[in-house]
Amino acid sequence: MDINNNSLLSKKIIDKYDYGKCKENIQDILRELEEARYKYGNMIFPTITANLEIKFNSNITFGDKTSKYVETKLDTLDYINNTNNKLSEVVSTFTREEKQYFIQYLLYKKSEEYICDEIIFISKNSLIPIKESCIIKLALAFDKAILKNIEGGM
């Protein structure tokens, strides 16, 4: 897929959702994934290609045959694989800048200032629609998007 054909979500779509709550939900998912990788497998960070394609890997081996442990490990492996597959799908819809935000901020935990100054070369204000679109796309993909509580209704 050509990463240049993807676009940011429109402001109208982004404004429907509570960005702060969506961001918390996505950070929770990524924390759970990180913990699962450390707990039952060799922690392997995703491979990032020159075209910003993200390849999620798992290197979980089984040595212990205790049934409860193996069952838990298999469940965790399924969780890791399912989450990685879903991440791969949604990341393929990202713009180049959204991918950079996802990789640098959400995966590598770099600061937004670093991303603006060293990676994307934009102002902090220019990063706002990029990060909002990235987070909302992730939240929608994981069914964790929270609509804003708008008073007055219909």
PDB file of N, CA, C and O in Angstrom, residues 73-117:
ATOM      1  N   LYS A  73      -0.179 -19.091  28.781  1.00  0.00           N
ATOM      2  CA  LYS A  73       0.791 -18.627  27.801  1.00  0.00           C
ATOM      3  C   LYS A  73       0.186 -18.611  26.401  1.00  0.00           C
ATOM      4  O   LYS A  73       0.391 -17.670  25.629  1.00  0.00           O
ATOM      5  N   LEU A  74      -0.595 -19.627  26.057  1.00  0.00           N
ATOM      6  CA  LEU A  74      -1.256 -19.679  24.755  1.00  0.00           C
ATOM      7  C   LEU A  74      -2.284 -18.551  24.616  1.00  0.00           C
ATOM      8  O   LEU A  74      -2.387 -17.923  23.560  1.00  0.00           O
ATOM      9  N   ASP A  75      -3.046 -18.309  25.685  1.00  0.00           N
ATOM     10  CA  ASP A  75      -4.005 -17.205  25.665  1.00  0.00           C
ATOM     11  C   ASP A  75      -3.291 -15.874  25.459  1.00  0.00           C
ATOM     12  O   ASP A  75      -3.753 -15.019  24.703  1.00  0.00           O
ATOM     13  N   THR A  76      -2.171 -15.719  26.138  1.00  0.00           N
ATOM     14  CA  THR A  76      -1.390 -14.489  26.002  1.00  0.00           C
ATOM     15  C   THR A  76      -0.823 -14.366  24.597  1.00  0.00           C
ATOM     16  O   THR A  76      -0.847 -13.282  24.006  1.00  0.00           O
ATOM     17  N   LEU A  77      -0.348 -15.452  24.040  1.00  0.00           N
ATOM     18  CA  LEU A  77       0.165 -15.437  22.677  1.00  0.00           C
ATOM     19  C   LEU A  77      -0.942 -15.048  21.699  1.00  0.00           C
ATOM     20  O   LEU A  77      -0.726 -14.242  20.790  1.00  0.00           O
ATOM     21  N   ASP A  78      -2.143 -15.586  21.889  1.00  0.00           N
ATOM     22  CA  ASP A  78      -3.279 -15.206  21.045  1.00  0.00           C
ATOM     23  C   ASP A  78      -3.569 -13.714  21.172  1.00  0.00           C
ATOM     24  O   ASP A  78      -3.812 -13.032  20.178  1.00  0.00           O
ATOM     25  N   TYR A  79      -3.551 -13.210  22.407  1.00  0.00           N
ATOM     26  CA  TYR A  79      -3.783 -11.783  22.645  1.00  0.00           C
ATOM     27  C   TYR A  79      -2.734 -10.941  21.923  1.00  0.00           C
ATOM     28  O   TYR A  79      -3.062  -9.970  21.238  1.00  0.00           O
ATOM     29  N   ILE A  80      -1.465 -11.323  22.064  1.00  0.00           N
ATOM     30  CA  ILE A  80      -0.379 -10.583  21.415  1.00  0.00           C
ATOM     31  C   ILE A  80      -0.562 -10.603  19.902  1.00  0.00           C
ATOM     32  O   ILE A  80      -0.487  -9.564  19.248  1.00  0.00           O
ATOM     33  N   ASN A  81      -0.810 -11.777  19.341  1.00  0.00           N
ATOM     34  CA  ASN A  81      -0.961 -11.896  17.890  1.00  0.00           C
ATOM     35  C   ASN A  81      -2.179 -11.125  17.376  1.00  0.00           C
ATOM     36  O   ASN A  81      -2.100 -10.438  16.357  1.00  0.00           O
ATOM     37  N   ASN A  82      -3.306 -11.233  18.072  1.00  0.00           N
ATOM     38  CA  ASN A  82      -4.512 -10.503  17.663  1.00  0.00           C
ATOM     39  C   ASN A  82      -4.302  -8.998  17.736  1.00  0.00           C
ATOM     40  O   ASN A  82      -4.706  -8.259  16.832  1.00  0.00           O
ATOM     41  N   THR A  83      -3.680  -8.542  18.811  1.00  0.00           N
ATOM     42  CA  THR A  83      -3.418  -7.114  18.962  1.00  0.00           C
ATOM     43  C   THR A  83      -2.436  -6.629  17.900  1.00  0.00           C
ATOM     44  O   THR A  83      -2.644  -5.580  17.284  1.00  0.00           O
ATOM     45  N   ASN A  84      -1.382  -7.400  17.660  1.00  0.00           N
ATOM     46  CA  ASN A  84      -0.415  -7.029  16.618  1.00  0.00           C
ATOM     47  C   ASN A  84      -1.072  -6.968  15.242  1.00  0.00           C
ATOM     48  O   ASN A  84      -0.796  -6.056  14.459  1.00  0.00           O
ATOM     49  N   ASN A  85      -1.944  -7.933  14.941  1.00  0.00           N
ATOM     50  CA  ASN A  85      -2.639  -7.933  13.649  1.00  0.00           C
ATOM     51  C   ASN A  85      -3.524  -6.703  13.493  1.00  0.00           C
ATOM     52  O   ASN A  85      -3.544  -6.064  12.439  1.00  0.00           O
ATOM     53  N   LYS A  86      -4.249  -6.377  14.552  1.00  0.00           N
ATOM     54  CA  LYS A  86      -5.119  -5.206  14.500  1.00  0.00           C
ATOM     55  C   LYS A  86      -4.288  -3.931  14.358  1.00  0.00           C
ATOM     56  O   LYS A  86      -4.635  -3.033  13.590  1.00  0.00           O
ATOM     57  N   LEU A  87      -3.167  -3.845  15.090  1.00  0.00           N
ATOM     58  CA  LEU A  87      -2.281  -2.687  14.960  1.00  0.00           C
ATOM     59  C   LEU A  87      -1.752  -2.569  13.528  1.00  0.00           C
ATOM     60  O   LEU A  87      -1.730  -1.472  12.962  1.00  0.00           O
ATOM     61  N   SER A  88      -1.343  -3.676  12.959  1.00  0.00           N
ATOM     62  CA  SER A  88      -0.827  -3.659  11.581  1.00  0.00           C
ATOM     63  C   SER A  88      -1.876  -3.146  10.600  1.00  0.00           C
ATOM     64  O   SER A  88      -1.559  -2.356   9.702  1.00  0.00           O
ATOM     65  N   GLU A  89      -3.107  -3.599  10.778  1.00  0.00           N
ATOM     66  CA  GLU A  89      -4.189  -3.161   9.892  1.00  0.00           C
ATOM     67  C   GLU A  89      -4.416  -1.660   9.981  1.00  0.00           C
ATOM     68  O   GLU A  89      -4.509  -0.978   8.968  1.00  0.00           O
ATOM     69  N   VAL A  90      -4.530  -1.139  11.193  1.00  0.00           N
ATOM     70  CA  VAL A  90      -4.832   0.290  11.331  1.00  0.00           C
ATOM     71  C   VAL A  90      -3.633   1.145  10.950  1.00  0.00           C
ATOM     72  O   VAL A  90      -3.793   2.193  10.321  1.00  0.00           O
ATOM     73  N   VAL A  91      -2.423   0.712  11.276  1.00  0.00           N
ATOM     74  CA  VAL A  91      -1.237   1.487  10.926  1.00  0.00           C
ATOM     75  C   VAL A  91      -1.099   1.594   9.401  1.00  0.00           C
ATOM     76  O   VAL A  91      -0.602   2.596   8.893  1.00  0.00           O
ATOM     77  N   SER A  92      -1.590   0.606   8.678  1.00  0.00           N
ATOM     78  CA  SER A  92      -1.518   0.667   7.214  1.00  0.00           C
ATOM     79  C   SER A  92      -2.394   1.783   6.649  1.00  0.00           C
ATOM     80  O   SER A  92      -2.235   2.173   5.499  1.00  0.00           O
ATOM     81  N   THR A  93      -3.324   2.320   7.451  1.00  0.00           N
ATOM     82  CA  THR A  93      -4.178   3.428   7.006  1.00  0.00           C
ATOM     83  C   THR A  93      -3.597   4.786   7.374  1.00  0.00           C
ATOM     84  O   THR A  93      -4.161   5.814   7.014  1.00  0.00           O
ATOM     85  N   PHE A  94      -2.490   4.802   8.105  1.00  0.00           N
ATOM     86  CA  PHE A  94      -1.895   6.051   8.575  1.00  0.00           C
ATOM     87  C   PHE A  94      -1.163   6.797   7.469  1.00  0.00           C
ATOM     88  O   PHE A  94      -0.602   6.191   6.556  1.00  0.00           O
ATOM     89  N   THR A  95      -1.119   8.099   7.627  1.00  0.00           N
ATOM     90  CA  THR A  95      -0.234   8.909   6.793  1.00  0.00           C
ATOM     91  C   THR A  95       1.195   8.691   7.298  1.00  0.00           C
ATOM     92  O   THR A  95       1.402   8.124   8.383  1.00  0.00           O
ATOM     93  N   ARG A  96       2.149   9.168   6.556  1.00  0.00           N
ATOM     94  CA  ARG A  96       3.550   9.059   6.974  1.00  0.00           C
ATOM     95  C   ARG A  96       3.751   9.720   8.346  1.00  0.00           C
ATOM     96  O   ARG A  96       4.424   9.175   9.207  1.00  0.00           O
ATOM     97  N   GLU A  97       3.156  10.878   8.548  1.00  0.00           N
ATOM     98  CA  GLU A  97       3.309  11.599   9.814  1.00  0.00           C
ATOM     99  C   GLU A  97       2.634  10.863  10.967  1.00  0.00           C
ATOM    100  O   GLU A  97       3.163  10.830  12.080  1.00  0.00           O
ATOM    101  N   GLU A  98       1.465  10.275  10.714  1.00  0.00           N
ATOM    102  CA  GLU A  98       0.801   9.492  11.757  1.00  0.00           C
ATOM    103  C   GLU A  98       1.661   8.289  12.134  1.00  0.00           C
ATOM    104  O   GLU A  98       1.749   7.937  13.311  1.00  0.00           O
ATOM    105  N   LYS A  99       2.272   7.655  11.139  1.00  0.00           N
ATOM    106  CA  LYS A  99       3.164   6.531  11.436  1.00  0.00           C
ATOM    107  C   LYS A  99       4.334   6.982  12.295  1.00  0.00           C
ATOM    108  O   LYS A  99       4.713   6.299  13.247  1.00  0.00           O
ATOM    109  N   GLN A 100       4.896   8.124  11.973  1.00  0.00           N
ATOM    110  CA  GLN A 100       6.010   8.647  12.768  1.00  0.00           C
ATOM    111  C   GLN A 100       5.565   8.905  14.204  1.00  0.00           C
ATOM    112  O   GLN A 100       6.269   8.587  15.151  1.00  0.00           O
ATOM    113  N   TYR A 101       4.387   9.494  14.361  1.00  0.00           N
ATOM    114  CA  TYR A 101       3.857   9.751  15.703  1.00  0.00           C
ATOM    115  C   TYR A 101       3.655   8.430  16.448  1.00  0.00           C
ATOM    116  O   TYR A 101       4.063   8.287  17.599  1.00  0.00           O
ATOM    117  N   PHE A 102       3.031   7.467  15.796  1.00  0.00           N
ATOM    118  CA  PHE A 102       2.787   6.167  16.413  1.00  0.00           C
ATOM    119  C   PHE A 102       4.099   5.506  16.841  1.00  0.00           C
ATOM    120  O   PHE A 102       4.234   5.045  17.971  1.00  0.00           O
ATOM    121  N   ILE A 103       5.049   5.475  15.940  1.00  0.00           N
ATOM    122  CA  ILE A 103       6.328   4.816  16.216  1.00  0.00           C
ATOM    123  C   ILE A 103       7.088   5.543  17.319  1.00  0.00           C
ATOM    124  O   ILE A 103       7.494   4.936  18.322  1.00  0.00           O
ATOM    125  N   GLN A 104       7.287   6.831  17.133  1.00  0.00           N
ATOM    126  CA  GLN A 104       8.141   7.583  18.046  1.00  0.00           C
ATOM    127  C   GLN A 104       7.490   7.829  19.410  1.00  0.00           C
ATOM    128  O   GLN A 104       8.133   7.670  20.441  1.00  0.00           O
ATOM    129  N   TYR A 105       6.222   8.228  19.420  1.00  0.00           N
ATOM    130  CA  TYR A 105       5.575   8.592  20.682  1.00  0.00           C
ATOM    131  C   TYR A 105       4.970   7.391  21.396  1.00  0.00           C
ATOM    132  O   TYR A 105       5.231   7.155  22.568  1.00  0.00           O
ATOM    133  N   LEU A 106       4.163   6.622  20.680  1.00  0.00           N
ATOM    134  CA  LEU A 106       3.443   5.531  21.334  1.00  0.00           C
ATOM    135  C   LEU A 106       4.304   4.291  21.546  1.00  0.00           C
ATOM    136  O   LEU A 106       4.182   3.625  22.574  1.00  0.00           O
ATOM    137  N   LEU A 107       5.171   3.960  20.585  1.00  0.00           N
ATOM    138  CA  LEU A 107       5.999   2.764  20.752  1.00  0.00           C
ATOM    139  C   LEU A 107       7.312   3.059  21.479  1.00  0.00           C
ATOM    140  O   LEU A 107       7.673   2.367  22.422  1.00  0.00           O
ATOM    141  N   TYR A 108       8.030   4.081  21.011  1.00  0.00           N
ATOM    142  CA  TYR A 108       9.356   4.369  21.579  1.00  0.00           C
ATOM    143  C   TYR A 108       9.331   5.389  22.712  1.00  0.00           C
ATOM    144  O   TYR A 108      10.364   5.679  23.304  1.00  0.00           O
ATOM    145  N   LYS A 109       8.144   5.963  22.972  1.00  0.00           N
ATOM    146  CA  LYS A 109       7.937   6.880  24.093  1.00  0.00           C
ATOM    147  C   LYS A 109       8.840   8.122  24.038  1.00  0.00           C
ATOM    148  O   LYS A 109       9.316   8.608  25.056  1.00  0.00           O
ATOM    149  N   LYS A 110       9.054   8.624  22.846  1.00  0.00           N
ATOM    150  CA  LYS A 110       9.793   9.876  22.662  1.00  0.00           C
ATOM    151  C   LYS A 110       8.832  11.037  22.912  1.00  0.00           C
ATOM    152  O   LYS A 110       7.617  10.889  22.806  1.00  0.00           O
ATOM    153  N   SER A 111       9.374  12.206  23.217  1.00  0.00           N
ATOM    154  CA  SER A 111       8.531  13.367  23.495  1.00  0.00           C
ATOM    155  C   SER A 111       7.960  13.940  22.196  1.00  0.00           C
ATOM    156  O   SER A 111       8.516  13.748  21.117  1.00  0.00           O
ATOM    157  N   GLU A 112       6.862  14.659  22.337  1.00  0.00           N
ATOM    158  CA  GLU A 112       6.281  15.318  21.177  1.00  0.00           C
ATOM    159  C   GLU A 112       7.228  16.387  20.627  1.00  0.00           C
ATOM    160  O   GLU A 112       7.285  16.598  19.426  1.00  0.00           O
ATOM    161  N   GLU A 113       7.965  17.035  21.509  1.00  0.00           N
ATOM    162  CA  GLU A 113       8.948  18.033  21.071  1.00  0.00           C
ATOM    163  C   GLU A 113      10.010  17.381  20.182  1.00  0.00           C
ATOM    164  O   GLU A 113      10.390  17.927  19.149  1.00  0.00           O
ATOM    165  N   TYR A 114      10.469  16.211  20.590  1.00  0.00           N
ATOM    166  CA  TYR A 114      11.458  15.475  19.798  1.00  0.00           C
ATOM    167  C   TYR A 114      10.891  15.137  18.414  1.00  0.00           C
ATOM    168  O   TYR A 114      11.561  15.314  17.401  1.00  0.00           O
ATOM    169  N   ILE A 115       9.659  14.663  18.385  1.00  0.00           N
ATOM    170  CA  ILE A 115       9.027  14.303  17.117  1.00  0.00           C
ATOM    171  C   ILE A 115       8.941  15.521  16.203  1.00  0.00           C
ATOM    172  O   ILE A 115       9.283  15.442  15.020  1.00  0.00           O
ATOM    173  N   CYS A 116       8.497  16.653  16.762  1.00  0.00           N
ATOM    174  CA  CYS A 116       8.361  17.877  15.962  1.00  0.00           C
ATOM    175  C   CYS A 116       9.717  18.375  15.464  1.00  0.00           C
ATOM    176  O   CYS A 116       9.857  18.727  14.291  1.00  0.00           O
ATOM    177  N   ASP A 117      10.706  18.402  16.352  1.00  0.00           N
ATOM    178  CA  ASP A 117      12.001  19.011  16.030  1.00  0.00           C
ATOM    179  C   ASP A 117      12.942  18.103  15.260  1.00  0.00           C
ATOM    180  O   ASP A 117      13.725  18.572  14.437  1.00  0.00           O
TER     181      ASP A 117
END
